[in-house]
Coordinates of C-alpha atoms in Angstrom, one line a residue:
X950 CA 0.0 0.0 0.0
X951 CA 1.5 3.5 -1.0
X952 CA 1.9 5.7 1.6
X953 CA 2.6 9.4 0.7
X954 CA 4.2 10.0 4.2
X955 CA 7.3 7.3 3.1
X956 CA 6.9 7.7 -0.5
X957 CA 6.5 11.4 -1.2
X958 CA 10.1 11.9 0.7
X959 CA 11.8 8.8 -0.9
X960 CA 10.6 10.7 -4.4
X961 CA 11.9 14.1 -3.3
X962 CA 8.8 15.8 -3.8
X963 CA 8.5 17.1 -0.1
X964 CA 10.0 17.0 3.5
X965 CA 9.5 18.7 7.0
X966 CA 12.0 20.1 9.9
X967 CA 11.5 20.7 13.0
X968 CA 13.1 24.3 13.0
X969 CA 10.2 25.2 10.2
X970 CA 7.4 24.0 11.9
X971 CA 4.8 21.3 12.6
X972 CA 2.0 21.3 9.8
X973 CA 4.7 23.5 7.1
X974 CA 6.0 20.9 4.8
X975 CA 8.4 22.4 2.1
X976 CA 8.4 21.3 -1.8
X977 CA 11.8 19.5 -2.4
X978 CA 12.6 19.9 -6.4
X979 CA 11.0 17.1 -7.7
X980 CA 7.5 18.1 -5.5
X981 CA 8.2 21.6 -7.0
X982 CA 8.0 20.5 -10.4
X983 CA 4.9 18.2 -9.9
X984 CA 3.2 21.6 -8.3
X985 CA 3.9 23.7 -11.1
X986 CA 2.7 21.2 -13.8
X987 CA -0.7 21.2 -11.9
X988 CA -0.8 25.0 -11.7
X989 CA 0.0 25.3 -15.2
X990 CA -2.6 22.9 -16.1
X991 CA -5.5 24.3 -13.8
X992 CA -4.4 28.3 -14.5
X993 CA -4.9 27.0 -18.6
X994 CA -8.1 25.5 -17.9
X995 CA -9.7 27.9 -15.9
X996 CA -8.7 30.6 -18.8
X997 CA -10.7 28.3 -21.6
X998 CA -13.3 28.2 -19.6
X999 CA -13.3 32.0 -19.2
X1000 CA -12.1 32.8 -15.6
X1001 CA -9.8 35.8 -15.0
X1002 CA -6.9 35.2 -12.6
X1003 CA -6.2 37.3 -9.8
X1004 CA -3.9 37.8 -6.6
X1005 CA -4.4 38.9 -3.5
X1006 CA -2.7 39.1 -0.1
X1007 CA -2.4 36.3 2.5
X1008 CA -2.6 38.8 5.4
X1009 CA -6.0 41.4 6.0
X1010 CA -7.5 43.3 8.8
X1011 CA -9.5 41.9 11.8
X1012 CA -12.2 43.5 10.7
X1013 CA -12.4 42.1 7.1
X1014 CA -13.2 39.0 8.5
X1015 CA -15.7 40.4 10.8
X1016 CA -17.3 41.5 8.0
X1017 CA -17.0 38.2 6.0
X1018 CA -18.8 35.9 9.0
X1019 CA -15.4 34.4 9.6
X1020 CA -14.7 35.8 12.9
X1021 CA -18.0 35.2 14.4
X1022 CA -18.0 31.5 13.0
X1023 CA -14.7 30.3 12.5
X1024 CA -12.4 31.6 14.6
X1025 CA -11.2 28.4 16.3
X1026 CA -9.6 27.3 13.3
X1027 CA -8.0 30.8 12.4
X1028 CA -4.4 32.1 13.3
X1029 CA -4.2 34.9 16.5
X1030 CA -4.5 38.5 15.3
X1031 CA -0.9 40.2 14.6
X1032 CA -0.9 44.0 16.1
X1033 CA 1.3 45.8 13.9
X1034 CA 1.0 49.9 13.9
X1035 CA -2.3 49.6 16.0
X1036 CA -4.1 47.4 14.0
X1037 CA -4.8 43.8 13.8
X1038 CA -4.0 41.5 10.8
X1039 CA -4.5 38.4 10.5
X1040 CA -3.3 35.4 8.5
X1041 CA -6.3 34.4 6.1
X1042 CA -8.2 31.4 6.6
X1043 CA -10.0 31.5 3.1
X1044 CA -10.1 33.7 0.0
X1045 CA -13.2 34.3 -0.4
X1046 CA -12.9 37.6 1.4
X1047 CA -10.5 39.1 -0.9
X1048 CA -12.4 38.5 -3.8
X1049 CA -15.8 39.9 -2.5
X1050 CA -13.8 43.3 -2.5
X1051 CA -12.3 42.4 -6.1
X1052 CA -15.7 42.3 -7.0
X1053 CA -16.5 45.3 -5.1
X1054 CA -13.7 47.2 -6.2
X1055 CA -15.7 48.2 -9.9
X1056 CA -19.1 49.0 -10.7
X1057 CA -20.8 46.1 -12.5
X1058 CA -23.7 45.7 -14.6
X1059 CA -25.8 42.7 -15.8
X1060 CA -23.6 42.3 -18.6
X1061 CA -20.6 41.9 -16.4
X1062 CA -21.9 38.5 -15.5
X1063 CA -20.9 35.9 -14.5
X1064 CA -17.9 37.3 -13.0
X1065 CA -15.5 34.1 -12.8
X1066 CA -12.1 34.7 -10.4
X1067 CA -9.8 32.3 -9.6
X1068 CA -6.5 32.3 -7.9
X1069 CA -4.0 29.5 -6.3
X1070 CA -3.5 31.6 -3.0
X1071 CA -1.9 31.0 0.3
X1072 CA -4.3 30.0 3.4
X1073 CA -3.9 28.7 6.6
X1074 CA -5.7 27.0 9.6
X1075 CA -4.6 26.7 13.0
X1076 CA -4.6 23.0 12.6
X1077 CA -4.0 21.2 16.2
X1078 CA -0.5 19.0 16.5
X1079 CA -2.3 15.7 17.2
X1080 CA -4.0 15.9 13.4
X1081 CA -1.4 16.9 11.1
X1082 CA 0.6 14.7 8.6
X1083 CA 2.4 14.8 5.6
X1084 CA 1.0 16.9 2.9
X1085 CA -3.0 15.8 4.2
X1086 CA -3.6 17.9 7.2
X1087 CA -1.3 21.3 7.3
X1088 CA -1.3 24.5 8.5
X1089 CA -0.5 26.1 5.7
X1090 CA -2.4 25.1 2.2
X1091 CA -1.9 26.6 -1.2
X1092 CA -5.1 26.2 -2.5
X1093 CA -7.0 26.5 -6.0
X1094 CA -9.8 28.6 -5.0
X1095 CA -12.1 31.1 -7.6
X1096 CA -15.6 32.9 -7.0
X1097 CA -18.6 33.1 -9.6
X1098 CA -20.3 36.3 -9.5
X1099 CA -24.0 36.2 -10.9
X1100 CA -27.3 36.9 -11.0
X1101 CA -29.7 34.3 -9.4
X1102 CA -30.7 32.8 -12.0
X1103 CA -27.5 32.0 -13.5
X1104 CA -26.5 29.6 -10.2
X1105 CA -27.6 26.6 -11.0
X1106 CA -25.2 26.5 -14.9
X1107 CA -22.2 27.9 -13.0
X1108 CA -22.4 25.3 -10.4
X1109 CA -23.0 22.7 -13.5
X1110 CA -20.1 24.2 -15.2
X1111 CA -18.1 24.1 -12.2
X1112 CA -18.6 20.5 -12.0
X1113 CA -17.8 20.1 -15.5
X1114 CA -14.9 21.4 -14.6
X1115 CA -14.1 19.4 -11.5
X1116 CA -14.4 16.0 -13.5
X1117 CA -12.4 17.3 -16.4
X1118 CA -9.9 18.0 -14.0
X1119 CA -10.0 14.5 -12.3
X1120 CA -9.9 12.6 -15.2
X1121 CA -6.7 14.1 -16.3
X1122 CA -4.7 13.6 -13.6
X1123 CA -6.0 10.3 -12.8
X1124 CA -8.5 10.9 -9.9
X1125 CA -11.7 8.4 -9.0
X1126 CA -13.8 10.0 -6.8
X1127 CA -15.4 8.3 -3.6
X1128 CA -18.4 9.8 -3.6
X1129 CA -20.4 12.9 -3.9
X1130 CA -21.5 14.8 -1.0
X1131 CA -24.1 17.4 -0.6
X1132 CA -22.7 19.2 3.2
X1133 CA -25.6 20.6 4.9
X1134 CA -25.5 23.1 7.9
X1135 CA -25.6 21.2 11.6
X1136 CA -26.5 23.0 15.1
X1137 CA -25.0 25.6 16.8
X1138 CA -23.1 29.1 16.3
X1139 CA -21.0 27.5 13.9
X1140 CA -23.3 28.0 11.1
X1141 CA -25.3 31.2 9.7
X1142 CA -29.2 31.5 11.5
X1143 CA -31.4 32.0 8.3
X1144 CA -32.9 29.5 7.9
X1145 CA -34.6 30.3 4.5
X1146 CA -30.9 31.5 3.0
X1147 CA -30.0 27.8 3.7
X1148 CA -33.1 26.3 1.6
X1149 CA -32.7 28.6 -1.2
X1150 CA -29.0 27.5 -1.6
X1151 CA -29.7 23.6 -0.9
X1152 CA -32.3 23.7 -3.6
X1153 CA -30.3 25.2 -6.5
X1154 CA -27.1 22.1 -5.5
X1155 CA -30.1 20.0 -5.0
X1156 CA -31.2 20.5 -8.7
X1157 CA -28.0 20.7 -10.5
X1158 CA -27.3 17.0 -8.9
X1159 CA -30.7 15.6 -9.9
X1160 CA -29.9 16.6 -13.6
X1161 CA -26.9 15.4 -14.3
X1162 CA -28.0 12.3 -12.7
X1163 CA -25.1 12.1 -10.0
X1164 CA -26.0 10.0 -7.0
X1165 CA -24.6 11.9 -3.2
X1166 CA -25.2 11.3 0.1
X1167 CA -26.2 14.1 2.4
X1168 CA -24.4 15.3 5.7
X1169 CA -25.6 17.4 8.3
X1170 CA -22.6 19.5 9.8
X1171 CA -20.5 19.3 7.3
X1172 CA -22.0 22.5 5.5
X1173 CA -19.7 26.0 5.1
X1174 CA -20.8 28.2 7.6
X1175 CA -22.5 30.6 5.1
X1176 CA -24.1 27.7 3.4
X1177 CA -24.2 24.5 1.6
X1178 CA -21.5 22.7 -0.4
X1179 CA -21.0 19.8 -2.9
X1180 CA -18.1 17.8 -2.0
X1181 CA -16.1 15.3 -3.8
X1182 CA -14.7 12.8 -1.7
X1183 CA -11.7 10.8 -2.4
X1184 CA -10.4 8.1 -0.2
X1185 CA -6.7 6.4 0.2
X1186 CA -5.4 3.0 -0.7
X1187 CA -7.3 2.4 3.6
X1188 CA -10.0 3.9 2.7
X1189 CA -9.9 6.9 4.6
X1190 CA -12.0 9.8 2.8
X1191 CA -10.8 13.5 2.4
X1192 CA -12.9 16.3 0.4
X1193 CA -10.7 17.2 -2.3
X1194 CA -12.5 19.7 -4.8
X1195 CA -15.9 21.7 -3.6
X1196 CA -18.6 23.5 -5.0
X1197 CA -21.0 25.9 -2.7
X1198 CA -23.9 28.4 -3.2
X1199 CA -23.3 31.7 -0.9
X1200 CA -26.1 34.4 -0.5
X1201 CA -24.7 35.1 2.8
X1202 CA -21.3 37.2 2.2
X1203 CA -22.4 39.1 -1.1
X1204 CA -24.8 40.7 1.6
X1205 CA -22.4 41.1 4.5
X1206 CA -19.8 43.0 1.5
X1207 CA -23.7 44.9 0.2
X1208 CA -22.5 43.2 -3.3
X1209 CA -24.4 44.9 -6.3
X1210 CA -24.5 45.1 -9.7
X1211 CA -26.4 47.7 -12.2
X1212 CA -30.1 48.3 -10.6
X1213 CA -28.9 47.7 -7.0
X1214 CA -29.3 43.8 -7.7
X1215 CA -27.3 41.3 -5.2
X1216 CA -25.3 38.7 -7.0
X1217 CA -25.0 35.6 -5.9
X1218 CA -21.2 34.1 -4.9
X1219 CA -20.6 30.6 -6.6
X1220 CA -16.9 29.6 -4.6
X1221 CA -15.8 26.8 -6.3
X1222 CA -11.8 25.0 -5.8
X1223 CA -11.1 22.5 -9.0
X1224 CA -8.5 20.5 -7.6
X1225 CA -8.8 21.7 -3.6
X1226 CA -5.7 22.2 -1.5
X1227 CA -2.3 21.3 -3.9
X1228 CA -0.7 19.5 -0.7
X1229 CA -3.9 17.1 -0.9
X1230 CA -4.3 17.1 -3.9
X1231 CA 0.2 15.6 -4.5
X1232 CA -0.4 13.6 -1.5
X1233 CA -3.2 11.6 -2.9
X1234 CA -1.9 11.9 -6.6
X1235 CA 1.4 10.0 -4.8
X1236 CA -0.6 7.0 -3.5
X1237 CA -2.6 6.7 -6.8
X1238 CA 0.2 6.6 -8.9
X1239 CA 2.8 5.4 -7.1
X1240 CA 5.0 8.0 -8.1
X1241 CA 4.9 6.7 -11.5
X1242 CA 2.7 10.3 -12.5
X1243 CA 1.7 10.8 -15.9
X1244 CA 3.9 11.9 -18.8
X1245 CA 2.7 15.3 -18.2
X1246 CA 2.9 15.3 -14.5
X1247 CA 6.0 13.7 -14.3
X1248 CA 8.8 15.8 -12.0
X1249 CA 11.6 14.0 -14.6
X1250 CA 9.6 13.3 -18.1
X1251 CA 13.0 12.1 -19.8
X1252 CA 16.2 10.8 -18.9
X1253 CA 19.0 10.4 -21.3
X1254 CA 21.7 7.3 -20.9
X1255 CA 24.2 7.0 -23.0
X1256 CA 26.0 3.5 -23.3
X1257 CA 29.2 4.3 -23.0
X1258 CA 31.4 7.7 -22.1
X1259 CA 32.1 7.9 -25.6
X1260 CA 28.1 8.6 -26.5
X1261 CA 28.6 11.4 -23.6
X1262 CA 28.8 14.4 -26.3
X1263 CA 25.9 13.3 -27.9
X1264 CA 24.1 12.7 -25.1
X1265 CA 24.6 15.9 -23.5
X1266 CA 23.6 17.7 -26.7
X1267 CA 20.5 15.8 -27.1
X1268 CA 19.9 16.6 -23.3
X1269 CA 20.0 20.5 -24.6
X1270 CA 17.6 19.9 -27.4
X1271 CA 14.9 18.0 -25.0
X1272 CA 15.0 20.8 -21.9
X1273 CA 14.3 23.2 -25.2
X1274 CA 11.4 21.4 -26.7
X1275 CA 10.1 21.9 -23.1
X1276 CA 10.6 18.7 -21.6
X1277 CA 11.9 18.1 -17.9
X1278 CA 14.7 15.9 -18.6
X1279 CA 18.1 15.2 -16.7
X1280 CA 21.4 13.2 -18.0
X1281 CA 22.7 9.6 -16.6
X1282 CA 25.7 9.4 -17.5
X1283 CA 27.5 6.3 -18.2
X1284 CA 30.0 6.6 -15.3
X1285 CA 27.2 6.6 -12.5
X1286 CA 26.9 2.6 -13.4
X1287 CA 25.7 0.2 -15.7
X1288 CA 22.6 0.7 -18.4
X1289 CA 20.4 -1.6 -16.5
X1290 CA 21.4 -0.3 -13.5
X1291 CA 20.6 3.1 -14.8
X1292 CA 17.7 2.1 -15.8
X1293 CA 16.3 1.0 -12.8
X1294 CA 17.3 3.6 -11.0
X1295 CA 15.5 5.7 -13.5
X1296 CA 12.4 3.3 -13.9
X1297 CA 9.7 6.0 -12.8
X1298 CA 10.9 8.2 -15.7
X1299 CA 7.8 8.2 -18.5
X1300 CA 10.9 8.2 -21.4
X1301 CA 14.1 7.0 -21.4
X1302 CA 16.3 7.7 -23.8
X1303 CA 19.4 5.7 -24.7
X1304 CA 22.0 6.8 -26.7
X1305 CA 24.3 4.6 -28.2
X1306 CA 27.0 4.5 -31.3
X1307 CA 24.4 4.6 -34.1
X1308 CA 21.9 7.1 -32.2
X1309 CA 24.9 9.1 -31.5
X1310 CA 25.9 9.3 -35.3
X1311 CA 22.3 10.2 -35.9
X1312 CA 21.4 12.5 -33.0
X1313 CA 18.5 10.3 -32.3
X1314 CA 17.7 8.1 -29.5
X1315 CA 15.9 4.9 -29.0
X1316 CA 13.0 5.5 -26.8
X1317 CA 12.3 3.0 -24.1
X1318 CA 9.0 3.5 -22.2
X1319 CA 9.1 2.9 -18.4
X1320 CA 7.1 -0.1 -18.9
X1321 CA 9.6 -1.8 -20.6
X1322 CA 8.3 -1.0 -24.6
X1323 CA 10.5 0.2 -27.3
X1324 CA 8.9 3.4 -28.9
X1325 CA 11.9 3.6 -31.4
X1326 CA 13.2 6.6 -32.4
X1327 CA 10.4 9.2 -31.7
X1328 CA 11.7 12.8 -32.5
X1329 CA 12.4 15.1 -29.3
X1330 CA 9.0 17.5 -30.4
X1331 CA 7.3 14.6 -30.7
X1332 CA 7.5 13.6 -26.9
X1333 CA 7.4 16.7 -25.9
X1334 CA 4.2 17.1 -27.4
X1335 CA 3.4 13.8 -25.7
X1336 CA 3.9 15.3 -22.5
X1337 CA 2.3 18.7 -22.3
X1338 CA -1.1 18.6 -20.5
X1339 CA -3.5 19.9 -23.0
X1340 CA -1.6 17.1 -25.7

C-alpha cells in the first residue's frame, strides 16, 4: 500500500523540519516540479473556460473577516490576530474575502456577469499537533480557490459548469472520486441562522445533482458556515476519505460585502476550488500513482543514458535539445553505473532515452518507455508534445 508520508520523501517531492514548523511541509525539487505542472494545467483550464486570474494578499484586517462571517463562525480554526502599527492583521483562513472586494472594487452591470475569479492563494488554519501529517492535514495550504459572481438565475449552470470542470480535471490527472457529498449546515453558532438562505441555496445544488444524474449522500454538519456545499470525496489506498475539490452556493457574504451590480441587484457568490488544496491534492496523486505520475505530470519526463562515455557528447547535446522542446529531462551518465542499473534507477521516468554508437551518429535516441516497450526513435518534439497537458 503507498503511503505518501514514506513515498512522497523517498521521491523528493517534499520533506518537513522541526526548525520550520509542525503542519509546514516544504516542496523538495521534484515536488516543485509536480506543483507547477498542476498549476499550469489548472491556470490553462480555468482561462478556456473563461475565468480571470487574480492575486491577493495572505494577510487582512481583523475586521475584514468580521465583516466576512469568519470571525464570528470560525475563529477556532483561524491564526491569532498580529498587532502591527495599531491594527490587527491576521493570516487568512479563506479567499473568499478578498475576492468579494475584487468584485466590489468596480461598478458592474448585468452584462458583467458571471464574474468568474480564480487564484492559487496562500491560506492557513490553526490545525492542532495531534491531526497533522504529511501533505493531508497542514497549517498552511496553497489552494485552488475562484468565485462566480452572478445573477440568481444564473447559479444553477455555474455550479454545472463548475462541475464540468471538476471532472475534467479528475480525469486528467487520474482521480476516481469516492463519492459525492451534498454538506448541509448542523446545530449551533458555527453556522449562519437563516434558515430560509440555507433552503434557497440547498435547492439550486439539490437541482444541479438531480440533472446530471449524480447520486450523493447528504451530511448534516458538514456545510460551510455561510451555506451549503457539494463535495467530492476521495479516499486512500485504507479507505480513509478526504474532500478534495468543492462547489458551494453563498447568498450570505455578497450581503455582509452589500455586493451589487447595475439596478442595486445582489449577486450571488458561486466559490468553487477545482482541484482543492495542492498539498492534498500531491499527497493523494502519490498514492494513486505510485509516483509513476503521468507523462505530463511527471517531476523528470525524460532521462537520457548514453551506453558508454564515448556517446557522452551526444548525449549531452540531445539533453540541450529535450529541456528546449520543453521537456523536464536530466542526464545519466555512463559513469554513474551500468545501463540496466541506470535504468532501474531511472524506472519511474515516462521516457528514457538511450544513446548509443548509431543514435549518437544520428542525434537520435531509442526511446524505451518505463514499462519496458521500445517506442523507437520518436523525434524530441514529438515527446514533448506527448507530454504537455492539454496534448
Amino acid at each position: 500500500m503507498n503511503d505518501h508520508r514514506r513515498l512522497g520523501r523517498e521521491l523528493g517531492i517534499f520533506d518537513t523540519d522541526p526548525l520550520i514548523g509542525s503542519g509546514l511541509p516544504y516542496w523538495l525539487p521534484a515536488g516543485a516540479a509536480v506543483r507547477k505542472a498542476i498549476e499550469d494545467y489548472v491556470h490553462e483550464l480555468e482561462r478556456r473556460n473563461g475565468y480571470l486570474h487574480v492575486n491577493s494578499p495572505v494577510l487582512g484586517k481583523r475586521e475584514l473577516y468580521e465583516r466576512s462571517g469568519h470571525w464570528a463562525h470560525y475563529a477556532e480554526d483561524m491564526f491569532p490576530p498580529m498587532r502591527v502599527g495599531g491594527e490587527e492583521f491576521v493570516l487568512r483562513p479563506s479567499l473568499c474575502p478578498h475576492h468579494a472586494l475584487v468584485y466590489r472594487s468596480r461598478q458592474r452591470s448585468h452584462r458583467d456577469l458571471p464574474l468568474r475569479l480564480a487564484e492559487l492563494g496562500g491560506m492557513y488554519r490553526s490545525e492542532l499537533s495531534g491531526v497533522l501529517g504529511g501533505l493531508t492535514r497542514v497549517r498552511a495550504i496553497q489552494l485552488n480557490d475562484g468565485h462566480v459572481f452572478c445573477a440568481p438565475e444564473q447559479a444553477a449552470a455555474e455550479v454545472s459548469a463548475a462541475l464540468d470542470l471538476i471532472e475534467a480535471a479528475h480525469d486528467r490527472l487520474g482521480i476516481r472520486a469516492a463519492r459525492y457529498r451534498l454538506s448541509l449546515r448542523g446545530d449551533g453558532e458555527k453556522f449562519v441562522d437563516d434558515p430560509a438562505m440555507w433552503r434557497r441555496s440547498e435547492s439550486v445544488l439539490r437541482d444541479v445533482l438531480r440533472q446530471r444524474g449524480r447520486p450523493y449522500d447528504e451530511e448534516h454538519g458538514e456545510g460551510a458556515f455561510y451555506g451549503p456545499k457539494i463535495d467530492i470525496q476521495i479516499a486512500d489506498p485504507a479507505g480513509r476519505e478526504a474532500t478534495l475539490s468543492t462547489v458551494q452556493v453563498d447568498y450570505f457574504q455578497p450581503e455582509r460585502f452589500d455586493l451589487r451590480y447595475a439596478g442595486g441587484e445582489r449577486p450571488v457568490m458561486v466559490h468553487r476550488s477545482v482541484v482543492g488544496g495542492l498539498e492534498r491534492l500531491v499527497a493523494h496523486l502519490i498514492e494513486v500513482h505510485g509516483g509513476a505520475f503521468p507523462a505530463w505530470l511527471a517531476p523528470v519526463q525524460a532521462v537520457v543514458l548514453p551506453l558508454s562515455d564515448a556517446e557522452s557528447p551526444a548525449a549531452g547535446e540531445l539533453l540541450r535539445r529535450c529541456v528546449a522542446a520543453g521537456l523536464r529531462a536530466e542526464l545519466a551518465p555512463a559513469d554513474r553505473g551500468s545501463l540496466g542499473a541506470r535504468i532501474r534507477a531511472h524506472r519511474l521516468v515516462p521516457y528514457q532515452l538511450v544513446v548509443g554508437p548509431r543514435e549518437a551518429a544520428s542525434g537520435r535516441a531509442a526511446v524505451r518507455l518505463r514499462d519496458g516497450s521500445q517506442a523507437g526513435e520518436v523525434p524530441i518534439e514529438q515527446l514533448a508534445a506527448q507530454s504537455r497537458p492539454f496534448g
